């Protein structure tokens, strides 16, 4: 993967970030990690998958102390974030990869050279994707579901990173998947990695 070792992908809900991540990984010949990180974190922490799914994108107490990775945190959301952080470190140790979500851009800051990408699309494109066969969200629930999931992702990211989720200053590359299409987004990301120095 040239000089960039890891591609991290943040994404709006139903903007195709997960699919684009897989496509980038295929083009670069590296693994892509997405929801698998949750399973690995569950195994590592001893927290059930049900609890991780329930809490992993919950907002941590903004007055919390910094997470200390050398002693077990008390709060379940802190324990989950600590477990996911540990898993991300382990995956990166194995070699170049693509990581979707999980605050990976922040976790890997100053650890390895990353290309931090944010995928978004217009509300109309969001709606189309949300009602497609893949997501199958009823039309009357689309608006509220999109807002709910994007708010959860944003709150989780902002609370854990002290950065602004979705703000261009937080990323190296921001791509509109609705305008460019998934294939073009994947091509641009892969090309940026291949020519990096």
JSON list of C-alpha atoms in Angstrom, two decimals:
[
{"chain": "A", "resi": 1, "resn": "UNK", "atom": "CA", "xyz": [0.00, 0.00, 0.00]},
{"chain": "A", "resi": 2, "resn": "UNK", "atom": "CA", "xyz": [2.74, 2.48, -0.88]},
{"chain": "A", "resi": 3, "resn": "UNK", "atom": "CA", "xyz": [3.53, 4.85, 1.99]},
{"chain": "A", "resi": 4, "resn": "UNK", "atom": "CA", "xyz": [-0.05, 5.10, 3.22]},
{"chain": "A", "resi": 5, "resn": "UNK", "atom": "CA", "xyz": [-0.63, 2.00, 5.30]},
{"chain": "A", "resi": 6, "resn": "UNK", "atom": "CA", "xyz": [-4.28, 2.35, 6.27]},
{"chain": "A", "resi": 7, "resn": "UNK", "atom": "CA", "xyz": [-7.37, 3.91, 4.72]},
{"chain": "A", "resi": 8, "resn": "UNK", "atom": "CA", "xyz": [-9.98, 4.94, 7.28]},
{"chain": "A", "resi": 9, "resn": "UNK", "atom": "CA", "xyz": [-13.51, 5.65, 6.12]},
{"chain": "A", "resi": 10, "resn": "UNK", "atom": "CA", "xyz": [-16.05, 7.73, 8.00]},
{"chain": "A", "resi": 11, "resn": "UNK", "atom": "CA", "xyz": [-19.46, 7.93, 6.40]},
{"chain": "A", "resi": 12, "resn": "UNK", "atom": "CA", "xyz": [-22.97, 9.25, 6.56]},
{"chain": "A", "resi": 13, "resn": "UNK", "atom": "CA", "xyz": [-25.57, 6.53, 7.04]},
{"chain": "A", "resi": 14, "resn": "UNK", "atom": "CA", "xyz": [-26.72, 5.12, 3.67]},
{"chain": "A", "resi": 15, "resn": "UNK", "atom": "CA", "xyz": [-23.99, 6.94, 1.72]},
{"chain": "A", "resi": 16, "resn": "UNK", "atom": "CA", "xyz": [-22.24, 3.73, 0.65]},
{"chain": "A", "resi": 17, "resn": "UNK", "atom": "CA", "xyz": [-19.16, 4.03, 2.86]},
{"chain": "A", "resi": 18, "resn": "UNK", "atom": "CA", "xyz": [-19.06, 0.34, 3.73]},
{"chain": "A", "resi": 19, "resn": "UNK", "atom": "CA", "xyz": [-19.42, -0.74, 0.10]},
{"chain": "A", "resi": 20, "resn": "UNK", "atom": "CA", "xyz": [-16.80, 1.76, -1.03]},
{"chain": "A", "resi": 21, "resn": "UNK", "atom": "CA", "xyz": [-14.45, 0.54, 1.72]},
{"chain": "A", "resi": 22, "resn": "UNK", "atom": "CA", "xyz": [-14.74, -3.04, 0.41]},
{"chain": "A", "resi": 23, "resn": "UNK", "atom": "CA", "xyz": [-14.14, -1.87, -3.16]},
{"chain": "A", "resi": 24, "resn": "UNK", "atom": "CA", "xyz": [-11.03, 0.10, -2.13]},
{"chain": "A", "resi": 25, "resn": "UNK", "atom": "CA", "xyz": [-9.67, -2.92, -0.26]},
{"chain": "A", "resi": 26, "resn": "UNK", "atom": "CA", "xyz": [-10.24, -5.13, -3.30]},
{"chain": "A", "resi": 27, "resn": "UNK", "atom": "CA", "xyz": [-8.46, -2.67, -5.59]},
{"chain": "A", "resi": 28, "resn": "UNK", "atom": "CA", "xyz": [-5.48, -2.48, -3.22]},
{"chain": "A", "resi": 29, "resn": "UNK", "atom": "CA", "xyz": [-5.44, -6.20, -2.44]},
{"chain": "A", "resi": 30, "resn": "UNK", "atom": "CA", "xyz": [-5.79, -5.66, 1.32]},
{"chain": "A", "resi": 31, "resn": "UNK", "atom": "CA", "xyz": [-8.42, -6.66, 3.91]},
{"chain": "A", "resi": 32, "resn": "UNK", "atom": "CA", "xyz": [-11.35, -4.43, 4.84]},
{"chain": "A", "resi": 33, "resn": "UNK", "atom": "CA", "xyz": [-12.59, -4.36, 8.42]},
{"chain": "A", "resi": 34, "resn": "UNK", "atom": "CA", "xyz": [-16.01, -3.04, 9.31]},
{"chain": "A", "resi": 35, "resn": "UNK", "atom": "CA", "xyz": [-18.57, -4.76, 11.55]},
{"chain": "A", "resi": 36, "resn": "UNK", "atom": "CA", "xyz": [-16.04, -7.57, 12.22]},
{"chain": "A", "resi": 37, "resn": "UNK", "atom": "CA", "xyz": [-14.34, -5.20, 14.65]},
{"chain": "A", "resi": 38, "resn": "UNK", "atom": "CA", "xyz": [-17.41, -5.37, 16.89]},
{"chain": "A", "resi": 39, "resn": "UNK", "atom": "CA", "xyz": [-17.22, -9.18, 17.06]},
{"chain": "A", "resi": 40, "resn": "UNK", "atom": "CA", "xyz": [-13.52, -9.05, 17.86]},
{"chain": "A", "resi": 41, "resn": "UNK", "atom": "CA", "xyz": [-14.09, -6.38, 20.51]},
{"chain": "A", "resi": 42, "resn": "UNK", "atom": "CA", "xyz": [-16.83, -8.51, 22.09]},
{"chain": "A", "resi": 43, "resn": "UNK", "atom": "CA", "xyz": [-14.48, -11.47, 22.30]},
{"chain": "A", "resi": 44, "resn": "UNK", "atom": "CA", "xyz": [-11.64, -9.36, 23.70]},
{"chain": "A", "resi": 45, "resn": "UNK", "atom": "CA", "xyz": [-13.71, -7.52, 26.31]},
{"chain": "A", "resi": 46, "resn": "UNK", "atom": "CA", "xyz": [-16.09, -10.26, 27.37]},
{"chain": "A", "resi": 47, "resn": "UNK", "atom": "CA", "xyz": [-19.01, -7.91, 26.67]},
{"chain": "A", "resi": 48, "resn": "UNK", "atom": "CA", "xyz": [-21.89, -9.58, 24.81]},
{"chain": "A", "resi": 49, "resn": "UNK", "atom": "CA", "xyz": [-22.53, -8.73, 21.16]},
{"chain": "A", "resi": 50, "resn": "UNK", "atom": "CA", "xyz": [-25.99, -7.50, 22.13]},
{"chain": "A", "resi": 51, "resn": "UNK", "atom": "CA", "xyz": [-24.52, -5.01, 24.61]},
{"chain": "A", "resi": 52, "resn": "UNK", "atom": "CA", "xyz": [-21.86, -3.87, 22.19]},
{"chain": "A", "resi": 53, "resn": "UNK", "atom": "CA", "xyz": [-24.43, -3.25, 19.46]},
{"chain": "A", "resi": 54, "resn": "UNK", "atom": "CA", "xyz": [-26.57, -1.35, 21.96]},
{"chain": "A", "resi": 55, "resn": "UNK", "atom": "CA", "xyz": [-23.81, 0.80, 23.43]},
{"chain": "A", "resi": 56, "resn": "UNK", "atom": "CA", "xyz": [-21.00, 1.06, 20.88]},
{"chain": "A", "resi": 57, "resn": "UNK", "atom": "CA", "xyz": [-22.31, 4.24, 19.32]},
{"chain": "A", "resi": 58, "resn": "UNK", "atom": "CA", "xyz": [-23.62, 5.74, 22.56]},
{"chain": "A", "resi": 59, "resn": "UNK", "atom": "CA", "xyz": [-22.20, 9.04, 23.66]},
{"chain": "A", "resi": 60, "resn": "UNK", "atom": "CA", "xyz": [-19.71, 8.78, 26.48]},
{"chain": "A", "resi": 61, "resn": "UNK", "atom": "CA", "xyz": [-20.02, 11.09, 29.45]},
{"chain": "A", "resi": 62, "resn": "UNK", "atom": "CA", "xyz": [-18.35, 14.32, 28.26]},
{"chain": "A", "resi": 63, "resn": "UNK", "atom": "CA", "xyz": [-16.92, 14.83, 31.76]},
{"chain": "A", "resi": 64, "resn": "UNK", "atom": "CA", "xyz": [-15.24, 11.42, 31.74]},
{"chain": "A", "resi": 65, "resn": "UNK", "atom": "CA", "xyz": [-11.55, 11.03, 32.35]},
{"chain": "A", "resi": 66, "resn": "UNK", "atom": "CA", "xyz": [-9.27, 9.99, 29.51]},
{"chain": "A", "resi": 67, "resn": "UNK", "atom": "CA", "xyz": [-9.36, 6.26, 28.86]},
{"chain": "A", "resi": 68, "resn": "UNK", "atom": "CA", "xyz": [-6.44, 4.47, 30.47]},
{"chain": "A", "resi": 69, "resn": "UNK", "atom": "CA", "xyz": [-5.66, 1.40, 28.38]},
{"chain": "A", "resi": 70, "resn": "UNK", "atom": "CA", "xyz": [-3.61, -0.11, 31.23]},
{"chain": "A", "resi": 71, "resn": "UNK", "atom": "CA", "xyz": [-6.50, -0.43, 33.66]},
{"chain": "A", "resi": 72, "resn": "UNK", "atom": "CA", "xyz": [-10.04, -1.59, 32.87]},
{"chain": "A", "resi": 73, "resn": "UNK", "atom": "CA", "xyz": [-12.49, 1.30, 32.45]},
{"chain": "A", "resi": 74, "resn": "UNK", "atom": "CA", "xyz": [-15.69, 1.22, 34.53]},
{"chain": "A", "resi": 75, "resn": "UNK", "atom": "CA", "xyz": [-18.20, 2.60, 32.05]},
{"chain": "A", "resi": 76, "resn": "UNK", "atom": "CA", "xyz": [-19.43, 0.03, 29.49]},
{"chain": "A", "resi": 77, "resn": "UNK", "atom": "CA", "xyz": [-19.11, 2.53, 26.63]},
{"chain": "A", "resi": 78, "resn": "UNK", "atom": "CA", "xyz": [-15.52, 3.21, 27.66]},
{"chain": "A", "resi": 79, "resn": "UNK", "atom": "CA", "xyz": [-14.81, -0.53, 27.85]},
{"chain": "A", "resi": 80, "resn": "UNK", "atom": "CA", "xyz": [-16.22, -1.00, 24.36]},
{"chain": "A", "resi": 81, "resn": "UNK", "atom": "CA", "xyz": [-14.21, 1.91, 22.94]},
{"chain": "A", "resi": 82, "resn": "UNK", "atom": "CA", "xyz": [-11.05, 0.60, 24.65]},
{"chain": "A", "resi": 83, "resn": "UNK", "atom": "CA", "xyz": [-11.67, -2.92, 23.23]},
{"chain": "A", "resi": 84, "resn": "UNK", "atom": "CA", "xyz": [-12.31, -1.58, 19.72]},
{"chain": "A", "resi": 85, "resn": "UNK", "atom": "CA", "xyz": [-9.17, 0.57, 19.96]},
{"chain": "A", "resi": 86, "resn": "UNK", "atom": "CA", "xyz": [-7.14, -2.47, 20.93]},
{"chain": "A", "resi": 87, "resn": "UNK", "atom": "CA", "xyz": [-8.61, -4.46, 18.01]},
{"chain": "A", "resi": 88, "resn": "UNK", "atom": "CA", "xyz": [-7.83, -1.65, 15.54]},
{"chain": "A", "resi": 89, "resn": "UNK", "atom": "CA", "xyz": [-4.21, -1.62, 16.75]},
{"chain": "A", "resi": 90, "resn": "UNK", "atom": "CA", "xyz": [-3.96, -5.40, 16.31]},
{"chain": "A", "resi": 91, "resn": "UNK", "atom": "CA", "xyz": [-5.43, -5.31, 12.79]},
{"chain": "A", "resi": 92, "resn": "UNK", "atom": "CA", "xyz": [-3.02, -2.59, 11.70]},
{"chain": "A", "resi": 93, "resn": "UNK", "atom": "CA", "xyz": [-0.10, -4.59, 13.13]},
{"chain": "A", "resi": 94, "resn": "UNK", "atom": "CA", "xyz": [-1.01, -7.38, 10.68]},
{"chain": "A", "resi": 95, "resn": "UNK", "atom": "CA", "xyz": [-0.46, -5.08, 7.70]},
{"chain": "A", "resi": 96, "resn": "UNK", "atom": "CA", "xyz": [-2.10, -2.57, 5.35]},
{"chain": "A", "resi": 97, "resn": "UNK", "atom": "CA", "xyz": [-5.90, -2.47, 5.43]},
{"chain": "A", "resi": 98, "resn": "UNK", "atom": "CA", "xyz": [-9.09, -0.44, 5.11]},
{"chain": "A", "resi": 99, "resn": "UNK", "atom": "CA", "xyz": [-11.08, 0.31, 8.28]},
{"chain": "A", "resi": 100, "resn": "UNK", "atom": "CA", "xyz": [-14.66, 1.57, 8.12]},
{"chain": "A", "resi": 101, "resn": "UNK", "atom": "CA", "xyz": [-15.86, 3.65, 11.06]},
{"chain": "A", "resi": 102, "resn": "UNK", "atom": "CA", "xyz": [-14.84, 2.98, 14.70]},
{"chain": "A", "resi": 103, "resn": "UNK", "atom": "CA", "xyz": [-13.06, 6.39, 15.00]},
{"chain": "A", "resi": 104, "resn": "UNK", "atom": "CA", "xyz": [-10.08, 4.70, 13.33]},
{"chain": "A", "resi": 105, "resn": "UNK", "atom": "CA", "xyz": [-8.73, 7.99, 11.94]},
{"chain": "A", "resi": 106, "resn": "UNK", "atom": "CA", "xyz": [-8.37, 9.30, 15.50]},
{"chain": "A", "resi": 107, "resn": "UNK", "atom": "CA", "xyz": [-7.18, 6.01, 17.03]},
{"chain": "A", "resi": 108, "resn": "UNK", "atom": "CA", "xyz": [-4.39, 5.68, 14.45]},
{"chain": "A", "resi": 109, "resn": "UNK", "atom": "CA", "xyz": [-3.29, 9.32, 14.52]},
{"chain": "A", "resi": 110, "resn": "UNK", "atom": "CA", "xyz": [0.51, 9.42, 14.85]},
{"chain": "A", "resi": 111, "resn": "UNK", "atom": "CA", "xyz": [0.61, 5.59, 14.85]},
{"chain": "A", "resi": 112, "resn": "UNK", "atom": "CA", "xyz": [0.75, 4.82, 11.11]},
{"chain": "A", "resi": 113, "resn": "UNK", "atom": "CA", "xyz": [0.35, 6.85, 7.94]},
{"chain": "A", "resi": 114, "resn": "UNK", "atom": "CA", "xyz": [-3.33, 6.92, 7.09]},
{"chain": "A", "resi": 115, "resn": "UNK", "atom": "CA", "xyz": [-5.58, 8.35, 4.41]},
{"chain": "A", "resi": 116, "resn": "UNK", "atom": "CA", "xyz": [-8.67, 9.56, 6.29]},
{"chain": "A", "resi": 117, "resn": "UNK", "atom": "CA", "xyz": [-11.73, 9.67, 4.06]},
{"chain": "A", "resi": 118, "resn": "UNK", "atom": "CA", "xyz": [-15.30, 10.84, 4.65]},
{"chain": "A", "resi": 119, "resn": "UNK", "atom": "CA", "xyz": [-18.11, 9.64, 2.36]},
{"chain": "A", "resi": 120, "resn": "UNK", "atom": "CA", "xyz": [-21.32, 11.64, 2.12]},
{"chain": "A", "resi": 121, "resn": "UNK", "atom": "CA", "xyz": [-24.17, 12.23, -0.31]},
{"chain": "A", "resi": 122, "resn": "UNK", "atom": "CA", "xyz": [-27.14, 14.53, -0.75]},
{"chain": "A", "resi": 123, "resn": "UNK", "atom": "CA", "xyz": [-30.33, 13.94, 1.21]},
{"chain": "A", "resi": 124, "resn": "UNK", "atom": "CA", "xyz": [-32.09, 12.81, -1.99]},
{"chain": "A", "resi": 125, "resn": "UNK", "atom": "CA", "xyz": [-29.41, 10.18, -2.65]},
{"chain": "A", "resi": 126, "resn": "UNK", "atom": "CA", "xyz": [-29.56, 9.17, 1.01]},
{"chain": "A", "resi": 127, "resn": "UNK", "atom": "CA", "xyz": [-33.28, 8.59, 0.69]},
{"chain": "A", "resi": 128, "resn": "UNK", "atom": "CA", "xyz": [-32.87, 6.53, -2.49]},
{"chain": "A", "resi": 129, "resn": "UNK", "atom": "CA", "xyz": [-30.25, 4.30, -0.87]},
{"chain": "A", "resi": 130, "resn": "UNK", "atom": "CA", "xyz": [-32.25, 3.96, 2.35]},
{"chain": "A", "resi": 131, "resn": "UNK", "atom": "CA", "xyz": [-35.34, 2.70, 0.51]},
{"chain": "A", "resi": 132, "resn": "UNK", "atom": "CA", "xyz": [-33.34, 0.38, -1.76]},
{"chain": "A", "resi": 133, "resn": "UNK", "atom": "CA", "xyz": [-33.46, -3.39, -1.39]},
{"chain": "A", "resi": 134, "resn": "UNK", "atom": "CA", "xyz": [-30.23, -3.43, 0.60]},
{"chain": "A", "resi": 135, "resn": "UNK", "atom": "CA", "xyz": [-31.52, -1.23, 3.46]},
{"chain": "A", "resi": 136, "resn": "UNK", "atom": "CA", "xyz": [-35.26, -1.60, 2.86]},
{"chain": "A", "resi": 137, "resn": "UNK", "atom": "CA", "xyz": [-36.25, 1.26, 5.17]},
{"chain": "A", "resi": 138, "resn": "UNK", "atom": "CA", "xyz": [-39.95, 2.15, 4.83]},
{"chain": "A", "resi": 139, "resn": "UNK", "atom": "CA", "xyz": [-40.45, 5.51, 3.10]},
{"chain": "A", "resi": 140, "resn": "UNK", "atom": "CA", "xyz": [-42.25, 7.04, 6.08]},
{"chain": "A", "resi": 141, "resn": "UNK", "atom": "CA", "xyz": [-39.31, 6.16, 8.38]},
{"chain": "A", "resi": 142, "resn": "UNK", "atom": "CA", "xyz": [-36.43, 7.26, 6.14]},
{"chain": "A", "resi": 143, "resn": "UNK", "atom": "CA", "xyz": [-36.07, 10.84, 7.36]},
{"chain": "A", "resi": 144, "resn": "UNK", "atom": "CA", "xyz": [-36.12, 9.96, 11.07]},
{"chain": "A", "resi": 145, "resn": "UNK", "atom": "CA", "xyz": [-33.86, 6.91, 10.65]},
{"chain": "A", "resi": 146, "resn": "UNK", "atom": "CA", "xyz": [-31.23, 8.87, 8.69]},
{"chain": "A", "resi": 147, "resn": "UNK", "atom": "CA", "xyz": [-31.21, 11.65, 11.30]},
{"chain": "A", "resi": 148, "resn": "UNK", "atom": "CA", "xyz": [-31.06, 9.17, 14.17]},
{"chain": "A", "resi": 149, "resn": "UNK", "atom": "CA", "xyz": [-28.11, 7.15, 12.85]},
{"chain": "A", "resi": 150, "resn": "UNK", "atom": "CA", "xyz": [-26.12, 10.15, 11.67]},
{"chain": "A", "resi": 151, "resn": "UNK", "atom": "CA", "xyz": [-26.65, 11.84, 15.04]},
{"chain": "A", "resi": 152, "resn": "UNK", "atom": "CA", "xyz": [-25.48, 8.72, 16.88]},
{"chain": "A", "resi": 153, "resn": "UNK", "atom": "CA", "xyz": [-22.37, 8.44, 14.70]},
{"chain": "A", "resi": 154, "resn": "UNK", "atom": "CA", "xyz": [-21.61, 12.13, 15.02]},
{"chain": "A", "resi": 155, "resn": "UNK", "atom": "CA", "xyz": [-22.11, 12.21, 18.79]},
{"chain": "A", "resi": 156, "resn": "UNK", "atom": "CA", "xyz": [-19.96, 9.10, 19.28]},
{"chain": "A", "resi": 157, "resn": "UNK", "atom": "CA", "xyz": [-17.16, 10.44, 17.07]},
{"chain": "A", "resi": 158, "resn": "UNK", "atom": "CA", "xyz": [-17.21, 13.93, 18.60]},
{"chain": "A", "resi": 159, "resn": "UNK", "atom": "CA", "xyz": [-17.21, 12.57, 22.17]},
{"chain": "A", "resi": 160, "resn": "UNK", "atom": "CA", "xyz": [-14.34, 10.16, 21.55]},
{"chain": "A", "resi": 161, "resn": "UNK", "atom": "CA", "xyz": [-12.09, 12.27, 19.35]},
{"chain": "A", "resi": 162, "resn": "UNK", "atom": "CA", "xyz": [-12.62, 15.94, 20.27]},
{"chain": "A", "resi": 163, "resn": "UNK", "atom": "CA", "xyz": [-12.94, 16.47, 16.50]},
{"chain": "A", "resi": 164, "resn": "UNK", "atom": "CA", "xyz": [-16.03, 17.27, 14.44]},
{"chain": "A", "resi": 165, "resn": "UNK", "atom": "CA", "xyz": [-17.53, 14.32, 12.61]},
{"chain": "A", "resi": 166, "resn": "UNK", "atom": "CA", "xyz": [-18.08, 15.08, 8.93]},
{"chain": "A", "resi": 167, "resn": "UNK", "atom": "CA", "xyz": [-16.18, 18.40, 9.01]},
{"chain": "A", "resi": 168, "resn": "UNK", "atom": "CA", "xyz": [-13.73, 18.59, 6.12]},
{"chain": "A", "resi": 169, "resn": "UNK", "atom": "CA", "xyz": [-10.90, 19.67, 8.43]},
{"chain": "A", "resi": 170, "resn": "UNK", "atom": "CA", "xyz": [-11.10, 16.26, 10.15]},
{"chain": "A", "resi": 171, "resn": "UNK", "atom": "CA", "xyz": [-10.29, 14.31, 6.94]},
{"chain": "A", "resi": 172, "resn": "UNK", "atom": "CA", "xyz": [-7.81, 14.17, 4.08]},
{"chain": "A", "resi": 173, "resn": "UNK", "atom": "CA", "xyz": [-10.46, 13.48, 1.45]},
{"chain": "A", "resi": 174, "resn": "UNK", "atom": "CA", "xyz": [-14.24, 14.06, 1.42]},
{"chain": "A", "resi": 175, "resn": "UNK", "atom": "CA", "xyz": [-16.19, 12.47, -1.42]},
{"chain": "A", "resi": 176, "resn": "UNK", "atom": "CA", "xyz": [-19.82, 12.79, -2.53]},
{"chain": "A", "resi": 177, "resn": "UNK", "atom": "CA", "xyz": [-20.79, 9.22, -3.43]},
{"chain": "A", "resi": 178, "resn": "UNK", "atom": "CA", "xyz": [-24.12, 10.40, -4.83]},
{"chain": "A", "resi": 179, "resn": "UNK", "atom": "CA", "xyz": [-22.42, 12.60, -7.43]},
{"chain": "A", "resi": 180, "resn": "UNK", "atom": "CA", "xyz": [-19.32, 10.51, -8.13]},
{"chain": "A", "resi": 181, "resn": "UNK", "atom": "CA", "xyz": [-20.73, 7.00, -7.71]},
{"chain": "A", "resi": 182, "resn": "UNK", "atom": "CA", "xyz": [-19.21, 4.24, -5.60]},
{"chain": "A", "resi": 183, "resn": "UNK", "atom": "CA", "xyz": [-16.79, 3.03, -8.26]},
{"chain": "A", "resi": 184, "resn": "UNK", "atom": "CA", "xyz": [-15.29, 6.47, -8.86]},
{"chain": "A", "resi": 185, "resn": "UNK", "atom": "CA", "xyz": [-14.95, 7.09, -5.11]},
{"chain": "A", "resi": 186, "resn": "UNK", "atom": "CA", "xyz": [-13.14, 3.77, -4.71]},
{"chain": "A", "resi": 187, "resn": "UNK", "atom": "CA", "xyz": [-10.89, 4.55, -7.71]},
{"chain": "A", "resi": 188, "resn": "UNK", "atom": "CA", "xyz": [-9.94, 7.97, -6.34]},
{"chain": "A", "resi": 189, "resn": "UNK", "atom": "CA", "xyz": [-9.14, 6.59, -2.89]},
{"chain": "A", "resi": 190, "resn": "UNK", "atom": "CA", "xyz": [-7.11, 3.67, -4.25]},
{"chain": "A", "resi": 191, "resn": "UNK", "atom": "CA", "xyz": [-5.22, 5.99, -6.61]},
{"chain": "A", "resi": 192, "resn": "UNK", "atom": "CA", "xyz": [-4.39, 8.39, -3.76]},
{"chain": "A", "resi": 193, "resn": "UNK", "atom": "CA", "xyz": [-2.90, 5.47, -1.81]},
{"chain": "A", "resi": 194, "resn": "UNK", "atom": "CA", "xyz": [-0.96, 4.11, -4.78]},
{"chain": "A", "resi": 195, "resn": "UNK", "atom": "CA", "xyz": [0.71, 7.43, -5.58]},
{"chain": "A", "resi": 196, "resn": "UNK", "atom": "CA", "xyz": [1.40, 8.42, -1.96]},
{"chain": "A", "resi": 197, "resn": "UNK", "atom": "CA", "xyz": [4.98, 9.04, -0.89]}
]
